Coordinates of C-alpha atoms and ligand atoms in Angstrom, one line a residue:
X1 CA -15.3 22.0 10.4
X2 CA -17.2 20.8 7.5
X3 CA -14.8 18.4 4.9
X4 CA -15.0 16.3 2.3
X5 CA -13.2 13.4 1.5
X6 CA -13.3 11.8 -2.3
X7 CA -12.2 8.8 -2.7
X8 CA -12.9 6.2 -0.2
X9 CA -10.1 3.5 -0.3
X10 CA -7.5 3.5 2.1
X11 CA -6.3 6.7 2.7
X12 CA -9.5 8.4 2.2
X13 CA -11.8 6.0 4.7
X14 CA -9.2 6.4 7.3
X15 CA -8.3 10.2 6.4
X16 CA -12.4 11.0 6.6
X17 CA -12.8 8.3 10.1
X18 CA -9.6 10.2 11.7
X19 CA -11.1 14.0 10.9
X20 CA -14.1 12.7 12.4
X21 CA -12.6 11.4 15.0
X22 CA -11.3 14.5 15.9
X23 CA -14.9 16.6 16.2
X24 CA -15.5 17.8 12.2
X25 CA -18.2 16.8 10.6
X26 CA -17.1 14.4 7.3
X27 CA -18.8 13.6 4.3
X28 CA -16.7 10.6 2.0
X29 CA -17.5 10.7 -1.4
X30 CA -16.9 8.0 -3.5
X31 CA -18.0 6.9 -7.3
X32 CA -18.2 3.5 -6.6
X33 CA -22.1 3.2 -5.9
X34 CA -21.3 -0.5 -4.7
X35 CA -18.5 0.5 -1.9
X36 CA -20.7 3.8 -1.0
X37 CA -23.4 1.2 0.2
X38 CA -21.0 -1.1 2.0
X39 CA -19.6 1.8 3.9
X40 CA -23.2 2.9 4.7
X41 CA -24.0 -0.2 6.1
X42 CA -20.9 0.0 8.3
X43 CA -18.8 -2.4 6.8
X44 CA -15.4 -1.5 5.7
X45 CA -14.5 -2.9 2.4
X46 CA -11.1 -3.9 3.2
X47 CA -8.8 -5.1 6.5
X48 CA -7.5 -2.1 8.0
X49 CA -7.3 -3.4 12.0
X50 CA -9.2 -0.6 14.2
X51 CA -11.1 1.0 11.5
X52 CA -14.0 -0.3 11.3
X53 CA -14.8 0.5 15.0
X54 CA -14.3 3.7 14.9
X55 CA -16.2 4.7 11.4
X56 CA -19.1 3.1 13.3
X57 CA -18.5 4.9 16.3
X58 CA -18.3 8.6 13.9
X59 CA -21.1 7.1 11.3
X60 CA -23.5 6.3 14.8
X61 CA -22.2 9.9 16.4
X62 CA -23.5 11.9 12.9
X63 CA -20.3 13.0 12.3
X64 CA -19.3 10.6 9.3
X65 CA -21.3 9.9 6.0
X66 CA -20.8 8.2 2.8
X67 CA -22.4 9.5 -0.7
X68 CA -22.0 9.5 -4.2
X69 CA -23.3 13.2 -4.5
X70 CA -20.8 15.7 -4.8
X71 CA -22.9 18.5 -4.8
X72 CA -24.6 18.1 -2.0
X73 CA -21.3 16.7 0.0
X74 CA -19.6 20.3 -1.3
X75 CA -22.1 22.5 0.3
X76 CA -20.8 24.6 2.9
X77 CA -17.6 22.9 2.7
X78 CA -14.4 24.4 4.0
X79 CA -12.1 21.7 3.0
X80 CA -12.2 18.9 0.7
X81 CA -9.5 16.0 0.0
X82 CA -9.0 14.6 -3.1
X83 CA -8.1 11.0 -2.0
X84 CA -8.1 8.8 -5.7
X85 CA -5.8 6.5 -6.4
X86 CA -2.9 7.1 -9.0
X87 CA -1.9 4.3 -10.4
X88 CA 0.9 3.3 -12.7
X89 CA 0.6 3.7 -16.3
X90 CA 2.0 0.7 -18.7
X91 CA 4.9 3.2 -19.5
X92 CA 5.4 3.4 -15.8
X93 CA 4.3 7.7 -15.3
X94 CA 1.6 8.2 -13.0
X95 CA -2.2 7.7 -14.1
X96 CA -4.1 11.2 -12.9
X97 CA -7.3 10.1 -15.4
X98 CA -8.8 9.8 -11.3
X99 CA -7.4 13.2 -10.0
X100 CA -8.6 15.0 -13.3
X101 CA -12.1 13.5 -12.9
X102 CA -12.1 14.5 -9.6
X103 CA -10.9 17.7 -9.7
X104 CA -13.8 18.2 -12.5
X105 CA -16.1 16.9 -10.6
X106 CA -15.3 19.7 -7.6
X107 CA -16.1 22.3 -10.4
X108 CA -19.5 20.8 -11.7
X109 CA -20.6 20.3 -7.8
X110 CA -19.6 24.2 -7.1
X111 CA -20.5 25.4 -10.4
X112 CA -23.8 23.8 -9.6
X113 CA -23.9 25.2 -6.3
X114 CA -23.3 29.0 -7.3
X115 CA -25.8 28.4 -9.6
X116 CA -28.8 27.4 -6.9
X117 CA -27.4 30.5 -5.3
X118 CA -25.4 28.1 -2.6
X119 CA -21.7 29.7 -2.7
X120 CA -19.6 28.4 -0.1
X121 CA -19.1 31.1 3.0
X122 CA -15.4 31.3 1.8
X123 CA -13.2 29.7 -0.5
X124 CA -13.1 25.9 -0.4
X125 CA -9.6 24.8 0.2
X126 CA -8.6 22.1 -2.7
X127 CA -6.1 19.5 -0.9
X128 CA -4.3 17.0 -2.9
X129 CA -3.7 14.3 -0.7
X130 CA -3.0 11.0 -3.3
X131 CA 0.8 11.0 -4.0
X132 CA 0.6 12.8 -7.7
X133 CA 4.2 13.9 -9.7
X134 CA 5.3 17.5 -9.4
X135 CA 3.3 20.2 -10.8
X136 CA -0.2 18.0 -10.3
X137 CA -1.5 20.8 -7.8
X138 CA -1.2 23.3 -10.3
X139 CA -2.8 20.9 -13.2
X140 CA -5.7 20.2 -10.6
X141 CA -5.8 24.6 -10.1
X142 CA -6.2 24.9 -13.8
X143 CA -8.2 21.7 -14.3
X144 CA -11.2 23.1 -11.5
X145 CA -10.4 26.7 -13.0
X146 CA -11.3 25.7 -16.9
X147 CA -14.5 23.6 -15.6
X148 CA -15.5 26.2 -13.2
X149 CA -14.9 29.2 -15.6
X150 CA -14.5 31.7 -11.9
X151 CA -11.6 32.7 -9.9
X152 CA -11.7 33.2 -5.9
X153 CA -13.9 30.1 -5.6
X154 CA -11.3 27.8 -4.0
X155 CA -7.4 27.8 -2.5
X156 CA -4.9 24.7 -3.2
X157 CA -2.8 22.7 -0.8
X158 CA -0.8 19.8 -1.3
X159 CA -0.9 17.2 1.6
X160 CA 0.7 13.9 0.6
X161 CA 0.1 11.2 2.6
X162 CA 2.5 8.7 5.2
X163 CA 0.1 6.3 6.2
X164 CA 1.1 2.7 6.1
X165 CA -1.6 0.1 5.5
X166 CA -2.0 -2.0 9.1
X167 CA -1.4 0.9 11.4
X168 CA -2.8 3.6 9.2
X169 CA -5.1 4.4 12.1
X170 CA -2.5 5.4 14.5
X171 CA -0.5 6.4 11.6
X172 CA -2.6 9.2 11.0
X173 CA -3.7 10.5 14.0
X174 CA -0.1 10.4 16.0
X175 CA 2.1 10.9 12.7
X176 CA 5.8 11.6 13.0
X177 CA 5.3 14.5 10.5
X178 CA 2.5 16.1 8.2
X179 CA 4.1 17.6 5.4
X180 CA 2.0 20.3 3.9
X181 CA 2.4 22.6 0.6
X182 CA 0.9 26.0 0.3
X183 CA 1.1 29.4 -1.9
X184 CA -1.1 31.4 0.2
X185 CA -1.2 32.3 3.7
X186 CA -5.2 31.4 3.5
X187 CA -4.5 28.0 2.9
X188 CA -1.3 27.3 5.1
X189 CA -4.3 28.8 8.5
X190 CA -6.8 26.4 7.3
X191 CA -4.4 23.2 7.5
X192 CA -2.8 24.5 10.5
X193 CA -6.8 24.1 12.0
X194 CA -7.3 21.1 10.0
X195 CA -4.3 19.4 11.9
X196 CA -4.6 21.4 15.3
X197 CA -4.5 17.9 16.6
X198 CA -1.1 17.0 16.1
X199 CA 2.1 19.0 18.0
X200 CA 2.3 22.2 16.3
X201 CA 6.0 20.9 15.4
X202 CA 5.5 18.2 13.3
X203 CA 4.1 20.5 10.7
X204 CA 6.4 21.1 7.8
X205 CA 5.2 23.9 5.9
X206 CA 7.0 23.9 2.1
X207 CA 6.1 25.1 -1.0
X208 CA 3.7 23.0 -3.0
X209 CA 6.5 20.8 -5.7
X210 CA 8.6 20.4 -2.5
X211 CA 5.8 19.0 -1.1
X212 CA 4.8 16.4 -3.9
X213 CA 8.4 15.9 -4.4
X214 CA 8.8 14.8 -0.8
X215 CA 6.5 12.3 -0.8
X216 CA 8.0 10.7 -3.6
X217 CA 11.7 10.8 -2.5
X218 CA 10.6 9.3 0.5
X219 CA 9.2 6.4 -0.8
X220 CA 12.0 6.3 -3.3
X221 CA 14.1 5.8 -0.2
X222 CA 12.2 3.0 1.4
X223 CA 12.0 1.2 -1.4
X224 CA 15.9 1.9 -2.2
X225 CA 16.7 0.1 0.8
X226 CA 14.9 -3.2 0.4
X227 CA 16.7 -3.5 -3.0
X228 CA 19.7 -2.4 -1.8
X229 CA 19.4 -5.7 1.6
X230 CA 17.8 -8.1 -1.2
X231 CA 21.4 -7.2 -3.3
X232 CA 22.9 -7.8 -0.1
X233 CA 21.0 -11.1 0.5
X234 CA 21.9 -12.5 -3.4
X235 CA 25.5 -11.8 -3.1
X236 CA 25.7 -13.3 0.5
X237 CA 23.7 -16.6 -0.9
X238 CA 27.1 -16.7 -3.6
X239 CA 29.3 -16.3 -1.0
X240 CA 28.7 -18.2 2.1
X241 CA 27.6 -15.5 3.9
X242 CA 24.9 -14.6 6.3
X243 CA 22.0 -11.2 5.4
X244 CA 20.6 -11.8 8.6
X245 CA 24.2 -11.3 10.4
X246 CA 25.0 -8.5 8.2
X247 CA 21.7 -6.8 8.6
X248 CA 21.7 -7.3 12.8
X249 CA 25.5 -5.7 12.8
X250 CA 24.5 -2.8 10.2
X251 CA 21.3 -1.7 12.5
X252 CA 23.6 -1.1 14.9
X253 CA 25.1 2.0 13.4
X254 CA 23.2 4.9 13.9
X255 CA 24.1 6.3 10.6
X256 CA 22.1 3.4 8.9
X257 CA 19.8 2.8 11.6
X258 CA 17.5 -0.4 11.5
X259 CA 14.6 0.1 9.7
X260 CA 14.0 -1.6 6.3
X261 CA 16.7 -3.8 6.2
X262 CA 15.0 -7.0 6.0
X263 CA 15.9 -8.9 2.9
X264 CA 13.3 -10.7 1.2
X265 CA 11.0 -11.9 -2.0
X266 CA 10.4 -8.3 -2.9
X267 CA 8.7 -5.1 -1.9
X268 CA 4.7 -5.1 -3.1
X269 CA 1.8 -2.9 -2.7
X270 CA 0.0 0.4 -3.9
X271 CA 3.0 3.0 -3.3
X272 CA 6.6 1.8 -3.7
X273 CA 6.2 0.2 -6.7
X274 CA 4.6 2.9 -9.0
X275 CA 5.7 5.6 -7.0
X276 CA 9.7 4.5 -8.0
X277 CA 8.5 4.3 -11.9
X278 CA 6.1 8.0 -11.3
X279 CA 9.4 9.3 -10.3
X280 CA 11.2 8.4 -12.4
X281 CA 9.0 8.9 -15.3
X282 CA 8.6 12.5 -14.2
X283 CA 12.4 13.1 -13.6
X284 CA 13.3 11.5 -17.4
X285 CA 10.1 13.8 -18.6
X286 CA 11.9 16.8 -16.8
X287 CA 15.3 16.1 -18.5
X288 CA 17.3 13.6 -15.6
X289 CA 18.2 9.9 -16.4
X290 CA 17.7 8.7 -12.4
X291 CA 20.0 5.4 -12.6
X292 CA 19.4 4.5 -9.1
X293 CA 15.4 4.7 -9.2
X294 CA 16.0 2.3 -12.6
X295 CA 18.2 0.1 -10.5
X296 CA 15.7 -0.1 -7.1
X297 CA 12.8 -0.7 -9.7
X298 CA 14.7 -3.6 -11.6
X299 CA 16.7 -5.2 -8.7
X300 CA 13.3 -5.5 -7.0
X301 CA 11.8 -7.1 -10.3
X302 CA 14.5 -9.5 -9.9
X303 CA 13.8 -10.3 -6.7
X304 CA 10.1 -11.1 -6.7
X305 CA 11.6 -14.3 -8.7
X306 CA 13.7 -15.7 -6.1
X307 CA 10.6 -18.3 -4.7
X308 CA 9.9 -19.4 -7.9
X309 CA 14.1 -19.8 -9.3
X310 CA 14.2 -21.8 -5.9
X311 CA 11.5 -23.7 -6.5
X312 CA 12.3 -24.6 -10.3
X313 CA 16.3 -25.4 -8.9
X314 CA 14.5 -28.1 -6.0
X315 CA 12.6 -29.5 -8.8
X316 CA 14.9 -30.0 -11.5
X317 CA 15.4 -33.2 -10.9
X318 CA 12.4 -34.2 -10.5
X319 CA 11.1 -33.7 -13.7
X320 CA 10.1 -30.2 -13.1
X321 CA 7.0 -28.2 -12.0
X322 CA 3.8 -29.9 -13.8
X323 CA 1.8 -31.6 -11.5
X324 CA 3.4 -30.6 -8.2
X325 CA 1.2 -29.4 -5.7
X326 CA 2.8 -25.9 -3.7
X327 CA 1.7 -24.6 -0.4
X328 CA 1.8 -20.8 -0.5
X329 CA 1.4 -18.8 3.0
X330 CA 0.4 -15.3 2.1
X331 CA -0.9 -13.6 -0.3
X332 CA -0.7 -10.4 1.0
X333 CA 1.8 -7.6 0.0
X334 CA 2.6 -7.6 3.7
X335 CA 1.7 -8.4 6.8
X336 CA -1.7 -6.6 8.5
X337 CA -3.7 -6.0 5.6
X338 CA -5.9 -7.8 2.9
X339 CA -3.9 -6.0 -0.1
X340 CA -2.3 -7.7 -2.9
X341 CA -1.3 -5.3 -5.2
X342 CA 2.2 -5.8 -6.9
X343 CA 2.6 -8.4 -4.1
X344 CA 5.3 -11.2 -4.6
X345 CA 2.6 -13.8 -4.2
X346 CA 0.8 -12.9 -7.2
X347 CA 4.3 -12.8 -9.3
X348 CA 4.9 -16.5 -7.8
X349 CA 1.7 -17.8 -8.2
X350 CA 1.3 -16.6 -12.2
X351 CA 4.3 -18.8 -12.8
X352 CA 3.5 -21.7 -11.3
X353 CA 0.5 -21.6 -13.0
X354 CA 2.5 -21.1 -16.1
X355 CA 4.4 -23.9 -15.1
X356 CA 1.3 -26.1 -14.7
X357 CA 1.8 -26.6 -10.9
X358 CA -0.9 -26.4 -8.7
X359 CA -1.5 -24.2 -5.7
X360 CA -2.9 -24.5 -2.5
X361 CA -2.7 -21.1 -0.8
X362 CA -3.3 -19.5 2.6
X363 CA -4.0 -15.9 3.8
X364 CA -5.6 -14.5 6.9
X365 CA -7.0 -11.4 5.2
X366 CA -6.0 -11.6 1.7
X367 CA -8.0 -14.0 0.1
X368 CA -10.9 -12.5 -1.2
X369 CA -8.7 -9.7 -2.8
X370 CA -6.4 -12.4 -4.2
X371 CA -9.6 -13.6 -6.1
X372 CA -10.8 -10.3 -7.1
X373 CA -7.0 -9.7 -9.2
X374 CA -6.5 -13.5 -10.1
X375 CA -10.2 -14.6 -10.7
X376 CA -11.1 -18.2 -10.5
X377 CA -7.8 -20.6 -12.1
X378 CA -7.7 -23.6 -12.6
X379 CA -5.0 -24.9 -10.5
X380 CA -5.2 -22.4 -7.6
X381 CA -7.4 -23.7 -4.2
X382 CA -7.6 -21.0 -1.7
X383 CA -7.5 -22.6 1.8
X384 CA -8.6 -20.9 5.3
X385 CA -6.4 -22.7 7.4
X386 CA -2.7 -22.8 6.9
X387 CA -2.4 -26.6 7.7
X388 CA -5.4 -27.5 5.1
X389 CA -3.2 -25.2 2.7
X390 CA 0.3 -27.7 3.6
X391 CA -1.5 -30.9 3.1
X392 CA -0.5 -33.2 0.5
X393 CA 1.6 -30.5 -0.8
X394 CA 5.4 -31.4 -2.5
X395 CA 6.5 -27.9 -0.9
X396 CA 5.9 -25.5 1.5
X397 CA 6.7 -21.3 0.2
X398 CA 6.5 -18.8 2.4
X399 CA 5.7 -15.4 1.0
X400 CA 4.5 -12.7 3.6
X401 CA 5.6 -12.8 7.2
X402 CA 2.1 -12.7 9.0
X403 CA 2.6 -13.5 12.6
X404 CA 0.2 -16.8 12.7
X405 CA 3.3 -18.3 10.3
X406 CA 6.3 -17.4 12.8
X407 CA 5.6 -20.5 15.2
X408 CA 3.6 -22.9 13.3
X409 CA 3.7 -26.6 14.2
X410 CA 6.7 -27.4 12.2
X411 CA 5.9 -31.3 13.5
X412 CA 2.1 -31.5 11.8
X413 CA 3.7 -29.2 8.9
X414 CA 6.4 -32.1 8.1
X415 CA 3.9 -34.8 8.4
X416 CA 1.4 -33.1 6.0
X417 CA 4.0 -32.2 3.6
X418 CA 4.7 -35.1 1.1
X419 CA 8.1 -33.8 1.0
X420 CA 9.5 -31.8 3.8
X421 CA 10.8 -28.7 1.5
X422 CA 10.0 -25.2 2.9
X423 CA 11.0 -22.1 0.6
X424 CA 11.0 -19.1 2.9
X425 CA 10.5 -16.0 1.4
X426 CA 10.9 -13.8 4.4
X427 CA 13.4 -15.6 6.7
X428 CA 11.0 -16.4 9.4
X429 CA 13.1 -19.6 10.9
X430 CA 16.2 -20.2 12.3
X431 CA 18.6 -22.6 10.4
X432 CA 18.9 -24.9 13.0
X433 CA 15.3 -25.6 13.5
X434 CA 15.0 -25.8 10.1
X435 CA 17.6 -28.5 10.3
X436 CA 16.6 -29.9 13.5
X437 CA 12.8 -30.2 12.6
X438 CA 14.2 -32.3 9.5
X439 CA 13.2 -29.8 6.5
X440 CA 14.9 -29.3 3.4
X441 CA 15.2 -25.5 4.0
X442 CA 15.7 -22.5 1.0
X443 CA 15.7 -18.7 2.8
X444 CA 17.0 -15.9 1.4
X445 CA 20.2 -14.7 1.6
X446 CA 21.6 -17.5 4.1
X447 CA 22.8 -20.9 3.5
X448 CA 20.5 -23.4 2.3
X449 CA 19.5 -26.3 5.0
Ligands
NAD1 N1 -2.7 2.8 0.3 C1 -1.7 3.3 1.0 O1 -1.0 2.7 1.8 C2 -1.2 4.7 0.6 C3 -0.4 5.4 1.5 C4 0.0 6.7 1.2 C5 -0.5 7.3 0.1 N2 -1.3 6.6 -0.8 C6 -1.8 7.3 -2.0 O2 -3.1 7.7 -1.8 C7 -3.9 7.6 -3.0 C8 -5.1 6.7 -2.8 O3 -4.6 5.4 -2.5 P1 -5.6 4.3 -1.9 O4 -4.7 3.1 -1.6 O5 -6.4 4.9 -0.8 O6 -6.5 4.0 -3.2 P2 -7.8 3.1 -3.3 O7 -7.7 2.5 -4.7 O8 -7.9 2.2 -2.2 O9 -9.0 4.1 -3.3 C9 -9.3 5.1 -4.2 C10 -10.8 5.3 -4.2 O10 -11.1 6.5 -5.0 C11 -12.3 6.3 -5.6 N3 -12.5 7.2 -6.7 C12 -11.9 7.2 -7.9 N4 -12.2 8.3 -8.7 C13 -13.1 9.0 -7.9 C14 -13.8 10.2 -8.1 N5 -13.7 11.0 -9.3 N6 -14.5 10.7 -7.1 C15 -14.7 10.0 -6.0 N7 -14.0 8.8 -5.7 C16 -13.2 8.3 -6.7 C17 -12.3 4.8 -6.0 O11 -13.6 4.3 -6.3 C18 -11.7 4.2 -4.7 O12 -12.7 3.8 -3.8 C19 -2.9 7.1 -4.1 O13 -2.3 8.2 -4.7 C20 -1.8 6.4 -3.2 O14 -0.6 6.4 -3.9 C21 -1.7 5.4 -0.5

């Protein structure tokens, strides 16, 4: 099959590689002339680990290709996915200024088509794939409709996406489920062909609002949980007790199950974030107060304070912030990639700056991406090796869980400290080697060393 992917970030790269991957012939479309040219030249713009192997493997097999030319990328086409992002508005609803371009831009490229007497074989299937608020399929219809000014050009599907940034490879080709929305049985055949890859099963077919809802309550979920453990976490801090205890016990029960019960600094990134204000901004605009989804948003607010709170408490008494120098591992929103959107780093490090510390941070990946959102500051050394990062530093803070920080030499880490103070955003150590290895020790949610 012929597609078309536009948009080219995350979801789209990997969305376009996969398809390829699978035998179709791809064609990733993307407005960003600079990122077009990167991707032509093999490179992926960001750290997604096994991607960039196989684009070159699809790009060298002619099955992938990167363009900004929509017309010539919708010719012949039987499918195309709109893959932009949809960021948060400043009052929290979802941006679709990117999936109204897009969509307009479909309608030029088969307006212009039609015109040099180049009309697709059959319809073009439209499929939303960037997580958009109930009733954005139909707005995309009529947007495409209006430009294109003729009916029967193209069907609609809404195909919201489960990927997870790190393993969005395997995510996508061996998902646990596709969920898929359609109003015509046109549309439902050509996804069913799209995805013949994975178990006929683990299609849900729905209509197309249950299918943008679902992606949204999902995430709402996910993110519901985190707040709910980082509750947990403060409340066990008051009282003497141990999240890490609680959260091994609770796993345990197959009703809760043990997924995303980690308590920590705060949950980050492109999705949970603004897809918990999208919704509910779109359940408010549709007449429901959500309470909870108010709650999950503000609780994890809260939370992406903790490091610095801690931080201010240690040095209190020693008059304050200005002028101490902090060690920050990760800058990432999580471990396995180099994004650091909405992550708790960036919270922590605009304080400190605020605060007139200084920063000396590390990230495997993250780093140039950290630079692109912060710019150059005075008062903020990036640092490509963790211990360079530690040196000289009055504390250590600890804000993603990447695997190189899990067994670090706690012995060099004390001696390069000039005080042995660790803050520990995501629990990685054990109490008693905190207290054995002689650090001051602040986690979350357990008692302080
Ligand atoms: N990142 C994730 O982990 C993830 C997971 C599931 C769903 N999603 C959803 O998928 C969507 C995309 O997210 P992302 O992280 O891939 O975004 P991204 O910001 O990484 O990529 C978006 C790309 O779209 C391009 N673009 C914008 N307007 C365009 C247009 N008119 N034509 C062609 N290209 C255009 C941009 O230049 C950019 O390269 C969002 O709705 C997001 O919520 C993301």
């Amino acid at each position: 099959m012929k597609l078309v992917i536009i948009g080219s970030g995350y979801v789209g790269l990997t969305t376009g590689t996969c398809l390829a991957r699978f035998g179709n012939s791809v064609v990733c479309v993307d407005v960003d002339e600079s990122r077009v040219s990167t991707l032509r030249q093999g490179d992926v713009p960001f750290y997604e680990p096994g991607l960039p192997d196989m684009m070159k493997r699809n790009m060298a097999e002619g099955r992938l290709s990167f363009t900004t030319d929509m017309v010539e990328a919708l010719r012949d086409a039987e499918a195309c996915f709109i893959c932009v992002g949809t960021p948060s508005a400043p009052d929290g609803s979802a941006d679709l200024t990117y999936v109204s371009q897009a969509s307009r831009d479909i309608a030029n490229a088969l307006k212009a088509n039609i015109k040099a007497d180049r009309r697709n074989a059959a319809p073009i299937l439209v499929v939303v794939k960037s997580t958009s608020p109930v009733g954005t399929n139909a707005r995309v219809k009529q947007w495409i409709s209006e430009e294109l000014g003729l009916t029967g050009e193209f069907i609609m599907a809404s195909n919201p996406e489960f990927l997870r940034e790190g393993s969005a490879v395997r995510d996508f080709t061996e998902p646990e489920r596709v969920v898929i929305g359609v109003d015509s049985e046109a549309a439902g055949a050509r996804m069913r062909a799209i995805y013949s890859f994975t178990e006929p099963e683990k299609l849900i077919f729905m209509d197309i609002p249950s299918a943008e809802m679902t992606k949204y309550a999902a995430n709402a979920m996910l993110a519901t949980r985190i707040s709910f453990m980082n509750e947990m976490a403060n409340i066990c801090e008051r009282v003497g007790a141990n999240v890490d205890s609680l959260r091994k016990a609770m796993a345990l029960d197959s009703r809760i199950g043990d997924k995303f019960l980690y308590a920590g600094c705060g949950y980050g990134g492109s999705c949970f974030p603004k897809d918990v204000r999208a919704l509910r901004d779109f359940a408010a605009v549709s007449g429901y107060d959500s309470r909870i989804l108010t709650a999950v948003d503000e609780v994890n607010l809260r939370q992406k304070e903790v490091l610095f709170e801690k931080l201010s408490a240690c040095f209190a008494s020693m008059g304050g912030l200005e002028g101490k120098v902090i060690a920050l591992w990760g800058l990432a929103f999580k471990p396995k990639t180099s994004d650091t959107r909405e992550a708790p780093a960036l919270t922590l490090i605009q304080r400190l700056l605020d605060a007139h510390a200084r920063i000396q941070a590390h990230d495997p990946r993250a780093i140039d991406e950290a630079r692109h959102y912060l710019g150059e500051r005075q008062g903020l050394l990036y640092t490509h090796d963790p211990y360079d990062a530690v040196n000289g530093a009055d504390a250590l803070v600890i804000a993603t869980e990447w695997d190189i920080y899990r067994q670090p030499d706690l012995g060099r880490v004390h001696k390069l400290l000039s005080s042995p103070l660790i803050i520990d955003g995501r629990n990685l150590y054990s109490l008693s080697e905190m207290k054995k290895a002689g650090f001051r020790y602040y986690s979350v949610g357990r008692a302080s060393v």
